Amino acid sequence: MSSLLVRDVMSTSVVTVAPELGYKQIVDLLVEFGVSAVPVVDPRRRVLGVVSEADLLHKVEFNGEDVHARLFERRRRRLAKEKATGETAASLMTAPPVTITTTATLTQAAQLMEHRNVKRLPVVDDDELLVGIVSRRDLLRRYLREDDVIRADVIESVLRGIMWIDPIEVDVAVTGGHVTLAGKIDRRSSAQIAVRLIRGLDGVVGVTDDDLKWGFDDTTTRLSHTFDA
């Protein structure tokens, strides 16, 4: 069953900066390459942190203001003031970096982005060295699969491959990534499992199974046991 991984959608051409690179040079790189953030790496390409537009904008935010930390000041504002005085990537970056491996699923990447409130993730190999970067836009590539490819995946991977259901028993139609199932199979539980598996396929945006019937509803069967005293 097809399942895209981070390595399948990540960008391998990554703009990086050294820790000592200056503020103005970082701004120039973001503009030149049309990116909103750059990983900060050491000579081995180990990721030390990430400098984003948000990190750079703190200097604009506190332009002309007193940036000395005050007693009981919130940690977030204190860090923002520290970055407002930064002049190199090392002093501007957000660290430690939030990274992900090449073999992570797109679902795991999306969950990590949501949990850590980031728009992109540096991708590292088994040695923790940078090999790419994945963004929110990259994660949407799973929905670019053609309808006929999705239909073949439903039939061969789910129905025939996992569920051992003869595809002749189920009519599968896919339009705009939406899968519609019709026909009849032996058990209701098999239908439920098949639908769940199909929803997890790359490119599937929804499943309609209103016309998928079953011969036996085994989901309501309860086994009773009699115990001797």
mmCIF file of C-alpha atoms in Angstrom:
data_model
loop_
_atom_site.group_PDB
_atom_site.id
_atom_site.type_symbol
_atom_site.label_atom_id
_atom_site.label_comp_id
_atom_site.label_asym_id
_atom_site.label_seq_id
_atom_site.Cartn_x
_atom_site.Cartn_y
_atom_site.Cartn_z
ATOM 1 C CA MET A 1 0.000 0.000 0.000
ATOM 2 C CA SER A 2 1.451 3.321 -1.060
ATOM 3 C CA SER A 3 2.519 5.709 1.670
ATOM 4 C CA LEU A 4 4.637 8.743 0.968
ATOM 5 C CA LEU A 5 7.469 9.525 3.343
ATOM 6 C CA VAL A 6 9.249 12.793 4.067
ATOM 7 C CA ARG A 7 12.085 11.780 1.733
ATOM 8 C CA ASP A 8 9.568 11.560 -1.129
ATOM 9 C CA VAL A 9 8.427 15.186 -0.898
ATOM 10 C CA MET A 10 11.303 17.094 0.739
ATOM 11 C CA SER A 11 13.474 19.621 -1.084
ATOM 12 C CA THR A 12 17.096 18.515 -1.268
ATOM 13 C CA SER A 13 18.408 21.868 -2.440
ATOM 14 C CA VAL A 14 18.598 23.727 0.864
ATOM 15 C CA VAL A 15 19.909 27.238 1.448
ATOM 16 C CA THR A 16 21.970 27.149 4.640
ATOM 17 C CA VAL A 17 24.062 29.615 6.601
ATOM 18 C CA ALA A 18 27.048 29.357 8.900
ATOM 19 C CA PRO A 19 26.715 30.495 12.538
ATOM 20 C CA GLU A 20 28.943 33.530 11.961
ATOM 21 C CA LEU A 21 27.034 34.910 8.949
ATOM 22 C CA GLY A 22 25.802 38.461 9.531
ATOM 23 C CA TYR A 23 22.249 39.823 9.755
ATOM 24 C CA LYS A 24 22.372 41.733 6.453
ATOM 25 C CA GLN A 25 23.758 38.711 4.571
ATOM 26 C CA ILE A 26 20.975 36.507 5.920
ATOM 27 C CA VAL A 27 18.346 39.018 4.772
ATOM 28 C CA ASP A 28 19.952 39.110 1.328
ATOM 29 C CA LEU A 29 19.829 35.297 1.079
ATOM 30 C CA LEU A 30 16.147 35.116 2.035
ATOM 31 C CA VAL A 31 15.296 37.675 -0.635
ATOM 32 C CA GLU A 32 17.567 36.183 -3.296
ATOM 33 C CA PHE A 33 16.277 32.623 -2.958
ATOM 34 C CA GLY A 34 12.687 33.468 -2.048
ATOM 35 C CA VAL A 35 12.664 31.491 1.194
ATOM 36 C CA SER A 36 11.328 32.458 4.605
ATOM 37 C CA ALA A 37 13.889 30.633 6.757
ATOM 38 C CA VAL A 38 17.337 29.032 6.590
ATOM 39 C CA PRO A 39 18.927 26.279 8.698
ATOM 40 C CA VAL A 40 22.120 27.186 10.525
ATOM 41 C CA VAL A 41 24.676 24.396 10.106
ATOM 42 C CA ASP A 42 28.206 23.583 11.204
ATOM 43 C CA PRO A 43 30.923 22.396 8.759
ATOM 44 C CA ARG A 44 29.578 18.812 8.969
ATOM 45 C CA ARG A 45 26.035 20.033 8.086
ATOM 46 C CA ARG A 46 24.769 19.311 11.568
ATOM 47 C CA VAL A 47 21.746 21.560 12.176
ATOM 48 C CA LEU A 48 22.336 24.029 15.004
ATOM 49 C CA GLY A 49 19.177 26.075 14.617
ATOM 50 C CA VAL A 50 16.929 27.912 12.178
ATOM 51 C CA VAL A 51 16.783 31.615 11.357
ATOM 52 C CA SER A 52 13.366 32.700 10.081
ATOM 53 C CA GLU A 53 11.861 35.984 8.993
ATOM 54 C CA ALA A 54 10.195 36.137 12.409
ATOM 55 C CA ASP A 55 13.622 36.007 14.094
ATOM 56 C CA LEU A 56 14.912 38.813 11.898
ATOM 57 C CA LEU A 57 11.857 41.011 12.409
ATOM 58 C CA HIS A 58 12.547 41.404 16.128
ATOM 59 C CA LYS A 59 15.176 43.988 15.203
ATOM 60 C CA VAL A 60 12.457 45.955 13.398
ATOM 61 C CA GLU A 61 9.967 45.375 16.232
ATOM 62 C CA PHE A 62 12.244 46.933 18.841
ATOM 63 C CA ASN A 63 13.835 49.525 16.580
ATOM 64 C CA GLY A 64 14.944 52.432 18.775
ATOM 65 C CA GLU A 65 13.508 50.916 21.964
ATOM 66 C CA ASP A 66 15.263 49.826 25.121
ATOM 67 C CA VAL A 67 16.031 46.143 24.629
ATOM 68 C CA HIS A 68 17.377 45.451 28.111
ATOM 69 C CA ALA A 69 15.474 42.651 29.826
ATOM 70 C CA ARG A 70 13.328 43.754 32.728
ATOM 71 C CA LEU A 71 12.532 41.963 35.956
ATOM 72 C CA PHE A 72 9.558 39.565 35.661
ATOM 73 C CA GLU A 73 9.386 40.128 31.898
ATOM 74 C CA ARG A 74 7.807 37.262 29.999
ATOM 75 C CA ARG A 75 10.263 34.763 28.575
ATOM 76 C CA ARG A 76 8.964 35.169 25.031
ATOM 77 C CA ARG A 77 9.432 38.945 25.086
ATOM 78 C CA ARG A 78 12.836 38.599 26.735
ATOM 79 C CA LEU A 79 14.021 36.241 23.979
ATOM 80 C CA ALA A 80 12.629 38.598 21.345
ATOM 81 C CA LYS A 81 14.679 41.441 22.811
ATOM 82 C CA GLU A 82 17.789 39.265 22.802
ATOM 83 C CA LYS A 83 17.319 38.509 19.117
ATOM 84 C CA ALA A 84 16.719 42.200 18.421
ATOM 85 C CA THR A 85 20.340 42.801 19.429
ATOM 86 C CA GLY A 86 21.644 39.808 17.440
ATOM 87 C CA GLU A 87 24.022 40.375 14.563
ATOM 88 C CA THR A 88 24.937 36.838 13.482
ATOM 89 C CA ALA A 89 23.029 33.665 12.674
ATOM 90 C CA ALA A 90 24.162 32.130 15.958
ATOM 91 C CA SER A 91 22.579 34.941 17.970
ATOM 92 C CA LEU A 92 19.449 35.164 15.826
ATOM 93 C CA MET A 93 18.528 31.521 15.334
ATOM 94 C CA THR A 94 15.870 29.556 17.144
ATOM 95 C CA ALA A 95 17.541 26.629 18.882
ATOM 96 C CA PRO A 96 17.548 23.754 19.468
ATOM 97 C CA PRO A 97 16.106 23.054 16.034
ATOM 98 C CA VAL A 98 13.013 20.951 15.408
ATOM 99 C CA THR A 99 14.079 18.322 12.857
ATOM 100 C CA ILE A 100 12.595 15.210 11.300
ATOM 101 C CA THR A 101 14.017 12.086 9.672
ATOM 102 C CA THR A 102 13.733 11.056 6.051
ATOM 103 C CA THR A 103 11.664 7.982 6.927
ATOM 104 C CA ALA A 104 8.966 9.806 8.886
ATOM 105 C CA THR A 105 5.478 9.773 7.396
ATOM 106 C CA LEU A 106 3.783 12.910 6.133
ATOM 107 C CA THR A 107 1.258 12.559 8.946
ATOM 108 C CA GLN A 108 4.071 12.566 11.519
ATOM 109 C CA ALA A 109 5.598 15.639 9.857
ATOM 110 C CA ALA A 110 2.268 17.478 9.879
ATOM 111 C CA GLN A 111 1.658 16.605 13.532
ATOM 112 C CA LEU A 112 5.136 17.801 14.510
ATOM 113 C CA MET A 113 4.692 21.083 12.654
ATOM 114 C CA GLU A 114 1.366 21.647 14.381
ATOM 115 C CA HIS A 115 2.675 20.710 17.827
ATOM 116 C CA ARG A 116 5.800 22.862 17.578
ATOM 117 C CA ASN A 117 4.110 25.667 15.609
ATOM 118 C CA VAL A 118 6.645 25.690 12.761
ATOM 119 C CA LYS A 119 6.130 25.988 8.997
ATOM 120 C CA ARG A 120 9.078 23.873 7.898
ATOM 121 C CA LEU A 121 11.357 21.140 9.212
ATOM 122 C CA PRO A 122 15.012 20.463 8.426
ATOM 123 C CA VAL A 123 15.326 16.809 7.395
ATOM 124 C CA VAL A 124 18.246 14.841 8.811
ATOM 125 C CA ASP A 125 19.737 11.421 8.125
ATOM 126 C CA ASP A 126 20.720 8.714 10.588
ATOM 127 C CA ASP A 127 23.837 10.720 11.508
ATOM 128 C CA GLU A 128 21.740 13.821 12.299
ATOM 129 C CA LEU A 129 23.163 15.623 9.253
ATOM 130 C CA LEU A 130 21.047 17.870 7.025
ATOM 131 C CA VAL A 131 19.820 16.247 3.806
ATOM 132 C CA GLY A 132 16.768 18.351 2.960
ATOM 133 C CA ILE A 133 13.914 20.476 4.170
ATOM 134 C CA VAL A 134 10.162 19.863 4.188
ATOM 135 C CA SER A 135 7.509 22.577 4.306
ATOM 136 C CA ARG A 136 3.765 22.659 4.787
ATOM 137 C CA ARG A 137 3.379 23.029 1.035
ATOM 138 C CA ASP A 138 5.450 19.890 0.453
ATOM 139 C CA LEU A 139 3.078 17.888 2.637
ATOM 140 C CA LEU A 140 0.213 18.733 0.298
ATOM 141 C CA ARG A 141 1.905 16.853 -2.540
ATOM 142 C CA ARG A 142 0.245 13.652 -1.340
ATOM 143 C CA TYR A 143 -2.973 15.040 -2.802
ATOM 144 C CA LEU A 144 -1.516 15.482 -6.294
ATOM 145 C CA ARG A 145 -1.954 11.793 -7.210
ATOM 146 C CA GLU A 146 -4.126 11.162 -10.247
ATOM 147 C CA ASP A 147 -7.546 9.579 -9.743
ATOM 148 C CA ASP A 148 -6.674 6.493 -11.791
ATOM 149 C CA VAL A 149 -3.567 5.909 -9.666
ATOM 150 C CA ILE A 150 -5.624 6.183 -6.484
ATOM 151 C CA ARG A 151 -8.244 3.798 -7.880
ATOM 152 C CA ALA A 152 -5.567 1.229 -8.742
ATOM 153 C CA ASP A 153 -4.161 1.583 -5.208
ATOM 154 C CA VAL A 154 -7.606 1.006 -3.682
ATOM 155 C CA ILE A 155 -8.203 -2.108 -5.769
ATOM 156 C CA GLU A 156 -4.767 -3.722 -5.697
ATOM 157 C CA SER A 157 -3.417 -2.640 -2.316
ATOM 158 C CA VAL A 158 -6.517 -2.556 -0.123
ATOM 159 C CA LEU A 159 -9.232 -4.757 -1.609
ATOM 160 C CA ARG A 160 -7.124 -7.466 -3.215
ATOM 161 C CA GLY A 161 -3.839 -7.106 -1.298
ATOM 162 C CA ILE A 162 -4.939 -6.651 2.326
ATOM 163 C CA MET A 163 -8.618 -7.538 2.556
ATOM 164 C CA TRP A 164 -8.592 -10.422 0.066
ATOM 165 C CA ILE A 165 -11.789 -9.060 -1.452
ATOM 166 C CA ASP A 166 -12.433 -9.873 -5.089
ATOM 167 C CA PRO A 167 -12.480 -6.465 -6.841
ATOM 168 C CA ILE A 168 -15.353 -7.683 -9.011
ATOM 169 C CA GLU A 169 -17.566 -7.480 -5.902
ATOM 170 C CA VAL A 170 -16.897 -3.779 -5.311
ATOM 171 C CA ASP A 171 -17.208 -0.909 -7.767
ATOM 172 C CA VAL A 172 -14.592 1.764 -7.111
ATOM 173 C CA ALA A 173 -14.903 5.268 -8.540
ATOM 174 C CA VAL A 174 -12.520 8.140 -7.816
ATOM 175 C CA THR A 175 -13.234 11.768 -8.659
ATOM 176 C CA GLY A 176 -11.004 14.588 -7.466
ATOM 177 C CA GLY A 177 -9.450 12.277 -4.889
ATOM 178 C CA HIS A 178 -12.845 11.299 -3.454
ATOM 179 C CA VAL A 179 -13.455 7.544 -3.440
ATOM 180 C CA THR A 180 -16.962 6.124 -3.882
ATOM 181 C CA LEU A 181 -17.578 2.450 -3.109
ATOM 182 C CA ALA A 182 -20.566 0.364 -4.197
ATOM 183 C CA GLY A 183 -21.316 -3.360 -4.180
ATOM 184 C CA LYS A 184 -21.584 -6.109 -1.615
ATOM 185 C CA ILE A 185 -19.055 -7.972 0.532
ATOM 186 C CA ASP A 186 -19.440 -10.682 3.133
ATOM 187 C CA ARG A 187 -19.071 -8.871 6.468
ATOM 188 C CA ARG A 188 -19.756 -5.388 7.805
ATOM 189 C CA SER A 189 -16.474 -5.383 9.739
ATOM 190 C CA SER A 190 -14.595 -5.999 6.487
ATOM 191 C CA ALA A 191 -16.319 -3.001 4.930
ATOM 192 C CA GLN A 192 -15.384 -0.800 7.887
ATOM 193 C CA ILE A 193 -11.752 -1.899 7.808
ATOM 194 C CA ALA A 194 -11.534 -1.375 4.045
ATOM 195 C CA VAL A 195 -12.928 2.156 4.327
ATOM 196 C CA ARG A 196 -10.480 2.999 7.106
ATOM 197 C CA LEU A 197 -7.538 1.734 5.050
ATOM 198 C CA ILE A 198 -8.685 3.624 1.957
ATOM 199 C CA ARG A 199 -8.970 6.873 3.920
ATOM 200 C CA GLY A 200 -5.296 6.495 4.804
ATOM 201 C CA LEU A 201 -4.105 6.211 1.198
ATOM 202 C CA ASP A 202 -2.095 9.074 -0.222
ATOM 203 C CA GLY A 203 -4.269 11.339 -2.344
ATOM 204 C CA VAL A 204 -7.606 10.296 -0.828
ATOM 205 C CA VAL A 205 -9.587 13.299 0.400
ATOM 206 C CA GLY A 206 -12.720 11.393 1.387
ATOM 207 C CA VAL A 207 -14.664 8.136 1.070
ATOM 208 C CA THR A 208 -18.371 7.550 0.410
ATOM 209 C CA ASP A 209 -19.601 4.034 1.181
ATOM 210 C CA ASP A 210 -23.372 4.542 1.320
ATOM 211 C CA ASP A 211 -23.882 1.983 -1.463
ATOM 212 C CA LEU A 212 -21.464 -0.594 -0.042
ATOM 213 C CA LYS A 213 -23.516 -3.415 1.446
ATOM 214 C CA TRP A 214 -22.625 -6.538 3.409
ATOM 215 C CA GLY A 215 -24.107 -9.993 3.802
ATOM 216 C CA PHE A 216 -23.592 -10.369 7.548
ATOM 217 C CA ASP A 217 -23.411 -7.713 10.273
ATOM 218 C CA ASP A 218 -20.789 -9.205 12.576
ATOM 219 C CA THR A 219 -20.279 -5.933 14.463
ATOM 220 C CA THR A 220 -23.357 -6.581 16.609
ATOM 221 C CA THR A 221 -22.530 -10.176 17.412
ATOM 222 C CA ARG A 222 -21.763 -10.818 21.060
ATOM 223 C CA LEU A 223 -20.215 -14.015 22.300
ATOM 224 C CA SER A 224 -21.708 -15.330 25.525
ATOM 225 C CA HIS A 225 -19.853 -17.605 27.879
ATOM 226 C CA THR A 226 -21.283 -19.930 30.510
ATOM 227 C CA PHE A 227 -19.082 -20.664 33.447
ATOM 228 C CA ASP A 228 -19.584 -23.603 35.762
ATOM 229 C CA ALA A 229 -19.748 -22.737 39.403
#
